[in-house]
PDB file of C-alpha atoms in Angstrom:
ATOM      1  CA  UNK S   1     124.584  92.163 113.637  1.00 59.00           C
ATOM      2  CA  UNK S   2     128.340  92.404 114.125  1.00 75.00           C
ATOM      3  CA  UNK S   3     129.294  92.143 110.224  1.00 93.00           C
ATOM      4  CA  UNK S   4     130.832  95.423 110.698  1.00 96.00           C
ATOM      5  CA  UNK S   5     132.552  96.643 113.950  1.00 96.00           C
ATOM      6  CA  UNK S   6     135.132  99.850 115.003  1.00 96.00           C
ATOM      7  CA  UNK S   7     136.296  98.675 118.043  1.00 92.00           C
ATOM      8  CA  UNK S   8     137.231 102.133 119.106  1.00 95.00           C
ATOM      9  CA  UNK S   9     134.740 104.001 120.303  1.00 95.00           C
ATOM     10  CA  UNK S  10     136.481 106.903 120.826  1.00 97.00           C
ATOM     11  CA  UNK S  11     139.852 108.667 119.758  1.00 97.00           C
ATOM     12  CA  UNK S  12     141.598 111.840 120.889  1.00 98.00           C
ATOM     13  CA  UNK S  13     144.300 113.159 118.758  1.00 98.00           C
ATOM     14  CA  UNK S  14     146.157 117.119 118.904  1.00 98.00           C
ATOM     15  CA  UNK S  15     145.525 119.097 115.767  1.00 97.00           C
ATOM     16  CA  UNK S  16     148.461 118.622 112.888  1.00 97.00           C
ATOM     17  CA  UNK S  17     148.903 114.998 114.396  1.00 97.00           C
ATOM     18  CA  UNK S  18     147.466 111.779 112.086  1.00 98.00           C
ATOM     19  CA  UNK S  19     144.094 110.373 113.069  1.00 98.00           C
ATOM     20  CA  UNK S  20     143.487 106.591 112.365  1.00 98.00           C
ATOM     21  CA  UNK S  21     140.081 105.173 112.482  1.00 98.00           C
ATOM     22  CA  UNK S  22     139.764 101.379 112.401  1.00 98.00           C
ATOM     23  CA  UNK S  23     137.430  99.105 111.149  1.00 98.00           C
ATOM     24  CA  UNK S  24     136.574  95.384 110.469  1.00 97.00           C
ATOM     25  CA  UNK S  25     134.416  93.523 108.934  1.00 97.00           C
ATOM     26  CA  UNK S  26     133.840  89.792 108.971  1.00 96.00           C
ATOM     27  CA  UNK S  27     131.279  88.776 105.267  1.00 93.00           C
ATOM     28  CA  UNK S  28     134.161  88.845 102.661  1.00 92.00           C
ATOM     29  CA  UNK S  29     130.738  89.607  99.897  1.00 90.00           C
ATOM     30  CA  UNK S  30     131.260  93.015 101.280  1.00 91.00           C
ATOM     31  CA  UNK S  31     132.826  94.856  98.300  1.00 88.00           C
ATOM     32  CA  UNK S  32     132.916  98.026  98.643  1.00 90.00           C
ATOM     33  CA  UNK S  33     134.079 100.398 101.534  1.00 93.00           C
ATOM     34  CA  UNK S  34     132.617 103.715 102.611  1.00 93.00           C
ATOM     35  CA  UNK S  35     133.563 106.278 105.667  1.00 96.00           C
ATOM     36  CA  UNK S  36     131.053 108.663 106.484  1.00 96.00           C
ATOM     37  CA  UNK S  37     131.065 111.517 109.048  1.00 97.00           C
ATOM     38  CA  UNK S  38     128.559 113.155 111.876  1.00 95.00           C
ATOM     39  CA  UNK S  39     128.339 116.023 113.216  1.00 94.00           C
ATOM     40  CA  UNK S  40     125.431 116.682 116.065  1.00 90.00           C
ATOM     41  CA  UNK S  41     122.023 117.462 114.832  1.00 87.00           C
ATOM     42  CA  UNK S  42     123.601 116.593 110.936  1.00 91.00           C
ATOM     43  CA  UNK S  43     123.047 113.081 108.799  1.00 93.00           C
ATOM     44  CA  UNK S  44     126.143 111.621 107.771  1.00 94.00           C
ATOM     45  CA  UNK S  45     128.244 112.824 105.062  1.00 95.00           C
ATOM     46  CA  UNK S  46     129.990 110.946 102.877  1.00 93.00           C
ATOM     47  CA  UNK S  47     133.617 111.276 103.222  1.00 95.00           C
ATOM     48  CA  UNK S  48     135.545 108.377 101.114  1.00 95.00           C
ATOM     49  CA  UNK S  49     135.206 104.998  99.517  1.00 92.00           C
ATOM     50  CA  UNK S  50     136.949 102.281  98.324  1.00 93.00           C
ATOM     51  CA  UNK S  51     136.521  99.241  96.168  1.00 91.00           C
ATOM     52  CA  UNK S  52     138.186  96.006  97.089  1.00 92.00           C
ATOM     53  CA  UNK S  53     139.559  95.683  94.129  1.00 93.00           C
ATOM     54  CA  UNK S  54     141.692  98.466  95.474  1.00 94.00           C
ATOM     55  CA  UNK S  55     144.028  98.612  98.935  1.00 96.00           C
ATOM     56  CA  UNK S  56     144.044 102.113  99.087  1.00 97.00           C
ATOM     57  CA  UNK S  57     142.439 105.034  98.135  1.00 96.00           C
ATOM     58  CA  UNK S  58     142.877 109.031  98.779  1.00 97.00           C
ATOM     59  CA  UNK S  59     141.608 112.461  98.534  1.00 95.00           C
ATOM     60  CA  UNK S  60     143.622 115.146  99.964  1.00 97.00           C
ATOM     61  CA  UNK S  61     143.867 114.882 103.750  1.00 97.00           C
ATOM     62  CA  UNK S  62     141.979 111.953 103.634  1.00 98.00           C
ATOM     63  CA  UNK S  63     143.481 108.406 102.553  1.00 98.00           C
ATOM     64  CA  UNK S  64     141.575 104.652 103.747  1.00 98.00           C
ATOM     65  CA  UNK S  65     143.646 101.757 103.391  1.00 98.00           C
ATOM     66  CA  UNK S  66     142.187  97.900 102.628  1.00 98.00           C
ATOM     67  CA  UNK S  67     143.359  95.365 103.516  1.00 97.00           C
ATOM     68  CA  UNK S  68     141.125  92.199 102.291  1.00 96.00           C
ATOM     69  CA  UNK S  69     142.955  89.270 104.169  1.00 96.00           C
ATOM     70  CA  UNK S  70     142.641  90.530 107.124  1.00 97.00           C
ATOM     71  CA  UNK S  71     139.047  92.243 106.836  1.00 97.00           C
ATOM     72  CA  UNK S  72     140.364  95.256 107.912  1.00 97.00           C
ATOM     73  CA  UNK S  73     140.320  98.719 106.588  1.00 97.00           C
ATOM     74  CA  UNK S  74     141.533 102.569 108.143  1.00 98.00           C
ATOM     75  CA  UNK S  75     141.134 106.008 107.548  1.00 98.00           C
ATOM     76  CA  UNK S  76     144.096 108.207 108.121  1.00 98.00           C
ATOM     77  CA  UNK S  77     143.211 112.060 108.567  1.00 98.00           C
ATOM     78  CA  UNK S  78     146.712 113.859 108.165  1.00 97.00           C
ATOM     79  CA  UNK S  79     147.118 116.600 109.485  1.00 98.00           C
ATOM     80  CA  UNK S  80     143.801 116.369 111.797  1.00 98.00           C
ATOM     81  CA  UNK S  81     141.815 119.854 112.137  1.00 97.00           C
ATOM     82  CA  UNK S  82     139.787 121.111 114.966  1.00 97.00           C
ATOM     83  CA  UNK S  83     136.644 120.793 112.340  1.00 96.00           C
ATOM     84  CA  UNK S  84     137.731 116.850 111.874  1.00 97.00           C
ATOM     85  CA  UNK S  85     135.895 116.488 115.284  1.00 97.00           C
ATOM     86  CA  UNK S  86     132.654 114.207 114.649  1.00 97.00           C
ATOM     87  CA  UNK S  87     131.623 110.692 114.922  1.00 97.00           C
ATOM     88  CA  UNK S  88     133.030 108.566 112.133  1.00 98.00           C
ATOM     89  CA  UNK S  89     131.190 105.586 110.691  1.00 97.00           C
ATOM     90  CA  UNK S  90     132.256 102.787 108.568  1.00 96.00           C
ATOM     91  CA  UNK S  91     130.119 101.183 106.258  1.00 94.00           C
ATOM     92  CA  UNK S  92     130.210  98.260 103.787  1.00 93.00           C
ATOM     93  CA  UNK S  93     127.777  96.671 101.073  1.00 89.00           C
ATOM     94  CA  UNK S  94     127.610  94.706  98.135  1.00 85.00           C
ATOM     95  CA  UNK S  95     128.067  96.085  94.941  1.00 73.00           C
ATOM     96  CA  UNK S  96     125.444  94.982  92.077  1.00 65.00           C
ATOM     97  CA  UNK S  97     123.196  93.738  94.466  1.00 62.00           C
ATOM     98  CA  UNK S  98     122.297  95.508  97.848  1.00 59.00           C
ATOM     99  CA  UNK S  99     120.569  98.322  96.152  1.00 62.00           C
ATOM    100  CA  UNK S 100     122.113 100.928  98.507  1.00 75.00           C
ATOM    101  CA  UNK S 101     121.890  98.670 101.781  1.00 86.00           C
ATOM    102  CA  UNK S 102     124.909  99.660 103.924  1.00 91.00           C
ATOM    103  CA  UNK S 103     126.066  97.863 107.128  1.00 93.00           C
ATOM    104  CA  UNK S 104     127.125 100.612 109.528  1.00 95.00           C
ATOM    105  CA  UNK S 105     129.818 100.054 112.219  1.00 96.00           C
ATOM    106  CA  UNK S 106     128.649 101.908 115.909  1.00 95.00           C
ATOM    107  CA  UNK S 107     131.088 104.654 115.292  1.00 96.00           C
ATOM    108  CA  UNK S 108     134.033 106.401 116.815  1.00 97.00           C
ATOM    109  CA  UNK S 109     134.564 109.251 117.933  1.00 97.00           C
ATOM    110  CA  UNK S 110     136.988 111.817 117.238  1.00 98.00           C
ATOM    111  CA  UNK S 111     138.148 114.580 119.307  1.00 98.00           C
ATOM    112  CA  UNK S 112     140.682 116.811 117.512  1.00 98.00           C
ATOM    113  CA  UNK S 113     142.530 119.222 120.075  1.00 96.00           C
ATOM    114  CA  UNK S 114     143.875 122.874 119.076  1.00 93.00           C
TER     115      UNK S 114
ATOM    116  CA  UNK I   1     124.280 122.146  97.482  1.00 77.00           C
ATOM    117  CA  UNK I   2     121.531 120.070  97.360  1.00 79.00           C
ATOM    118  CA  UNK I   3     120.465 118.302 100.182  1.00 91.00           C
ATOM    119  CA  UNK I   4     117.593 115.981 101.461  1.00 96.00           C
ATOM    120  CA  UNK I   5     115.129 117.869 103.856  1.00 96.00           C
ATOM    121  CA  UNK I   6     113.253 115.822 106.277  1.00 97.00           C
ATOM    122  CA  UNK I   7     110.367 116.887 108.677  1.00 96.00           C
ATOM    123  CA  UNK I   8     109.397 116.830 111.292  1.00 97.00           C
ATOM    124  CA  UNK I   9     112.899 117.583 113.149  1.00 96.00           C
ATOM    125  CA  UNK I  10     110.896 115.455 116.053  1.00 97.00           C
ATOM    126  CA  UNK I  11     108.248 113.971 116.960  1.00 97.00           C
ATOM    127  CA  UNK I  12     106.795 112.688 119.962  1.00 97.00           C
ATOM    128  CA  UNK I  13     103.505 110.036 119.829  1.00 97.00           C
ATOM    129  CA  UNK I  14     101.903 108.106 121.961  1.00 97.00           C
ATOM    130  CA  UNK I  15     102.326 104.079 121.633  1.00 97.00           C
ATOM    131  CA  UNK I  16     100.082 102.745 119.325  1.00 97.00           C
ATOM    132  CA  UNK I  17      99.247 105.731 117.053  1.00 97.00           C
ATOM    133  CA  UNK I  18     100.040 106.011 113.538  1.00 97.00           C
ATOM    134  CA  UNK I  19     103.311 108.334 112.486  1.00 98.00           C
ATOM    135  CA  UNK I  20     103.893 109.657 109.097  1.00 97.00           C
ATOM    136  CA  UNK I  21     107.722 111.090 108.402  1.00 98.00           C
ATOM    137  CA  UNK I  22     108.505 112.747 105.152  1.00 97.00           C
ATOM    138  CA  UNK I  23     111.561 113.522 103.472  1.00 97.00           C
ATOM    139  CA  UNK I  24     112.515 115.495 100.148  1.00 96.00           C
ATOM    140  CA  UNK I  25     115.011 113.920  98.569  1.00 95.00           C
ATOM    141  CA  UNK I  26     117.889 115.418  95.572  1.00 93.00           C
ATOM    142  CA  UNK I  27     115.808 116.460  92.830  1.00 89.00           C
ATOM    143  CA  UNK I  28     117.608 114.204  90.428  1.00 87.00           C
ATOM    144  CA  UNK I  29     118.195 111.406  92.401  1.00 89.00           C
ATOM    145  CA  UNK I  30     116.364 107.940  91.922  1.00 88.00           C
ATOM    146  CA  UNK I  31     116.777 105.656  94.536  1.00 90.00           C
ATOM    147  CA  UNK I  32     115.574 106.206  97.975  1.00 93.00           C
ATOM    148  CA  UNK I  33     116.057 104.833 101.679  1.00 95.00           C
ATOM    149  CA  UNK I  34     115.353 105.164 105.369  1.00 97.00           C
ATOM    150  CA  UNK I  35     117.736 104.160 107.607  1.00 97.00           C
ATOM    151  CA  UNK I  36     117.311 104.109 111.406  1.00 97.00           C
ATOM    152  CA  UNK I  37     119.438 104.537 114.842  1.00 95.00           C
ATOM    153  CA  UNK I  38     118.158 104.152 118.091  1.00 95.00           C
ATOM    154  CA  UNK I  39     119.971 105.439 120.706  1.00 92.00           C
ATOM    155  CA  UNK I  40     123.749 104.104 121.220  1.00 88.00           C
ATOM    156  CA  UNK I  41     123.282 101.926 118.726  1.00 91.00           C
ATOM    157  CA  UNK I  42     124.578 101.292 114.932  1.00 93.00           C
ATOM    158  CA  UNK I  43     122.672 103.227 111.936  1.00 95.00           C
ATOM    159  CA  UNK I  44     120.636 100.578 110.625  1.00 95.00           C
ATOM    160  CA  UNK I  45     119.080  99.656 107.039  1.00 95.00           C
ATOM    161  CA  UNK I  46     115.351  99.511 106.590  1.00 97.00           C
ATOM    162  CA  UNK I  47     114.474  99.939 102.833  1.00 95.00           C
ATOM    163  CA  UNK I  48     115.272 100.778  99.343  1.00 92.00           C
ATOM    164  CA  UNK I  49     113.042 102.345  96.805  1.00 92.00           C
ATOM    165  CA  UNK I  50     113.176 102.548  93.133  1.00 89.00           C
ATOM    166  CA  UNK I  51     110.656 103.180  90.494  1.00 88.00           C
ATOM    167  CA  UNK I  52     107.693 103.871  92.678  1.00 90.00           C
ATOM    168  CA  UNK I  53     108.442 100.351  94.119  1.00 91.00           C
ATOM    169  CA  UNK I  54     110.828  98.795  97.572  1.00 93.00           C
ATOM    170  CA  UNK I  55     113.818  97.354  95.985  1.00 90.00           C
ATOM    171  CA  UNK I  56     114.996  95.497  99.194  1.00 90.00           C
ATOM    172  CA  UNK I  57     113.771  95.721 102.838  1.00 93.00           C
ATOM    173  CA  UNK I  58     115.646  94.388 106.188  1.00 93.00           C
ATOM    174  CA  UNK I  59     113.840  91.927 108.761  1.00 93.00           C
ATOM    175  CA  UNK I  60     113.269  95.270 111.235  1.00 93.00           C
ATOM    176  CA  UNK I  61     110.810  96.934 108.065  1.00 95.00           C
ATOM    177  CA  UNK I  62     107.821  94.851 109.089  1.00 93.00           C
ATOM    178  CA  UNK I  63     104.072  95.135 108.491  1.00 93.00           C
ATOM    179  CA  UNK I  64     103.781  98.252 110.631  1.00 95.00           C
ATOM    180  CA  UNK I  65     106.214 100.007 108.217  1.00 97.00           C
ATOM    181  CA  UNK I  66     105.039 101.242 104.680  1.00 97.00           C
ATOM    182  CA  UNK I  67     107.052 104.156 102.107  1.00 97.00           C
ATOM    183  CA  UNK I  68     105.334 106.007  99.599  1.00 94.00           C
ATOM    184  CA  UNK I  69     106.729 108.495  96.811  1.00 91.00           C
ATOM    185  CA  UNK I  70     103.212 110.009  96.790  1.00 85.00           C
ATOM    186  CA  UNK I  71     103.754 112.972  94.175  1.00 85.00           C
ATOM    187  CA  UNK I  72     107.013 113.554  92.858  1.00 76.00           C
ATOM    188  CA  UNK I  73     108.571 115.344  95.227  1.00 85.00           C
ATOM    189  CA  UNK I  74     108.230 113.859  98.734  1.00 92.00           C
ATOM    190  CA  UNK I  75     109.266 110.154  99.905  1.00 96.00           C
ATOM    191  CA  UNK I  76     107.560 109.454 103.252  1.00 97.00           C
ATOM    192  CA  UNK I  77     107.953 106.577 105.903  1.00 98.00           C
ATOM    193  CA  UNK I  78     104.438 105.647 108.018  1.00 97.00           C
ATOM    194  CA  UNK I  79     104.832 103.397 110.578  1.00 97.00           C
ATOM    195  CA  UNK I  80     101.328 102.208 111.356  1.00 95.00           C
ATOM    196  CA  UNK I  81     100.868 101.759 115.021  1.00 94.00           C
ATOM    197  CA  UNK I  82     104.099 102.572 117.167  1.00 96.00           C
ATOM    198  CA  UNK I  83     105.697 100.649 119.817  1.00 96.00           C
ATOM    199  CA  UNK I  84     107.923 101.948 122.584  1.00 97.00           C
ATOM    200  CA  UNK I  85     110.709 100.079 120.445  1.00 96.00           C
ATOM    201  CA  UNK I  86     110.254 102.563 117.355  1.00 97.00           C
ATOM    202  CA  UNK I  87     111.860 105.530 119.075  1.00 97.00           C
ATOM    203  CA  UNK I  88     115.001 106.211 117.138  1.00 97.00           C
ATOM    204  CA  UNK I  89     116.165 109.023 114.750  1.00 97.00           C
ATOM    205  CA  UNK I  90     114.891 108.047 111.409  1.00 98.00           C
ATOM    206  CA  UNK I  91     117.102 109.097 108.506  1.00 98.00           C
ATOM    207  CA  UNK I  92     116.067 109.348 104.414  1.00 97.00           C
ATOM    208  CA  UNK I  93     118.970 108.984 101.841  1.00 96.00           C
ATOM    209  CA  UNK I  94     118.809 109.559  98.772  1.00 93.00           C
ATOM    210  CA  UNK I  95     121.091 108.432  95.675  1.00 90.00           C
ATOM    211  CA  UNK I  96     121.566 109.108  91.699  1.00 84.00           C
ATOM    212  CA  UNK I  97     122.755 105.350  91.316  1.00 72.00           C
ATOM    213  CA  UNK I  98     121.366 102.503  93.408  1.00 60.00           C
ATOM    214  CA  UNK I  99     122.732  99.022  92.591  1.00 56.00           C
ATOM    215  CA  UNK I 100     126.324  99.666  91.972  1.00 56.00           C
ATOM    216  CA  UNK I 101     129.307  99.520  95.193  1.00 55.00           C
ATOM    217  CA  UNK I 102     129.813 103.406  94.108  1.00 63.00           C
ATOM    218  CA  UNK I 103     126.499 104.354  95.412  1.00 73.00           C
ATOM    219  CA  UNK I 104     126.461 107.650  97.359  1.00 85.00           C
ATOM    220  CA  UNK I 105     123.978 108.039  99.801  1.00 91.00           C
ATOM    221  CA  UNK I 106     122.919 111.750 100.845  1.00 93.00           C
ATOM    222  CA  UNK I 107     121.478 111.660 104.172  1.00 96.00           C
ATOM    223  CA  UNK I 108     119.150 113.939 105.762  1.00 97.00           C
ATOM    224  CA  UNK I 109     119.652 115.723 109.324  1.00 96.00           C
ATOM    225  CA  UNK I 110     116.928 112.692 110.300  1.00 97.00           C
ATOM    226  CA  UNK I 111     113.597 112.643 112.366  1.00 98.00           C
ATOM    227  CA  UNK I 112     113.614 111.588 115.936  1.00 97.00           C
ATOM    228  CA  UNK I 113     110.730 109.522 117.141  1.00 98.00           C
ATOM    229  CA  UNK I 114     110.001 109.814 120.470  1.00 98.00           C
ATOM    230  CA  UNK I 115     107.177 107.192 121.550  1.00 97.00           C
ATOM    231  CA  UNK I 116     105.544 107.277 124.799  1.00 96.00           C
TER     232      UNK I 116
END
């Protein structure tokens, strides 16, 4: 199942620099757009959505950015803390109708450095 | 803040025996899922559960998997008799809303299934 796929698996960024996470996703039903974050030993937290009725969307350091025709959509982490390290995970589903089914991407990785 | 409990943290069986997980979910939450990852790969859906009843299940949630909400308090996955293929960390979500694109899911730390 590759509906949804970060390519990255991995990212290493110094602390107070941007992070950008990528993702794609080839069904265009997908209508909605979440980012959710692991830490070891934790489930994964929600950390920011957006509709695609929307191209971008933020809350405070956090901001992910849609863009429909090209299936695409980021999360930018500025600045990036120490405590930003985790694995990051994509996720789509259909709105009205998938009764809480997300699609994960495999994650990626980030590595924030002091 | 509230948060879904699961137990046991792990769990290791021997193939072919019957394994029972069990999650709390948020008190005031309605809809309920267990997800799944096995190692290195993607989390993965398995099934949705509203009003005492599954709401959707994917292709992996076969026979050998049933959910129960057996008092009103605990949500539990049982996974009849276990293949090697069943090790994974399971993980229960819980939401307030369930068919609607702003659907939060609150995940548990998850239950890994070890089977031997």
């Amino acid at each position: 199942d590759q509906q949804v796929k970060q390519n990255s698996p991995s990212l290493s960024v110094q602390e107070g620099r941007i992070s950008i996470l990528n993702c794609d996703y080839t069904n265009s039903m997908f209508d909605y757009f979440l980012w959710y974050k692991k830490y070891p030993a934790e489930g994964p937290t929600f950390l920011i959505s957006i509709s695609s009725i929307k191209d971008k969307n933020e809350d405070g350091r956090f901001t992910v950015f849609l863009n429909k025709s090209a299936k695409h959509l980021s999360l930018h982490i500025v600045p990036s803390q120490p405590g930003d390290s985790a694995v990051y995970f994509c996720a789509a589903t259909v709105g009205g109708t998938s009764y809480g089914k997300l699609t994960f991407g495999q994650g990626t990785i980030l590595t924030v450095h002091p | 803040e509230p948060e879904v409990t699961q137990t046991p943290s792990h769990q290791v069986t021997q193939m072919g025996q019957e394994v029972i997980l069990r999650c709390v979910p948020i008190s005031n939450h309605l809809y309920f899922y267990w997800y799944r990852q096995i190692l290195g790969q993607k989390v993965e859906f398995l099934v949705s559960f509203y009003n005492n009843e599954i709401s959707e299940k994917s292709e992996i949630f076969d026979d050998q998997f049933s959910v129960e909400r057996p008092d009103g308090s605990n949500f539990t996955l049982k996974i009849r008799s276990t293949k090697l293929e069943d090790s994974a960390m399971y993980f229960c979500a819980s939401s307030v809303n369930g068919v609607s694109g702003a659907n939060v899911l609150t995940f548990g730390a998850g239950s890994r299934l070890t089977v031997l």
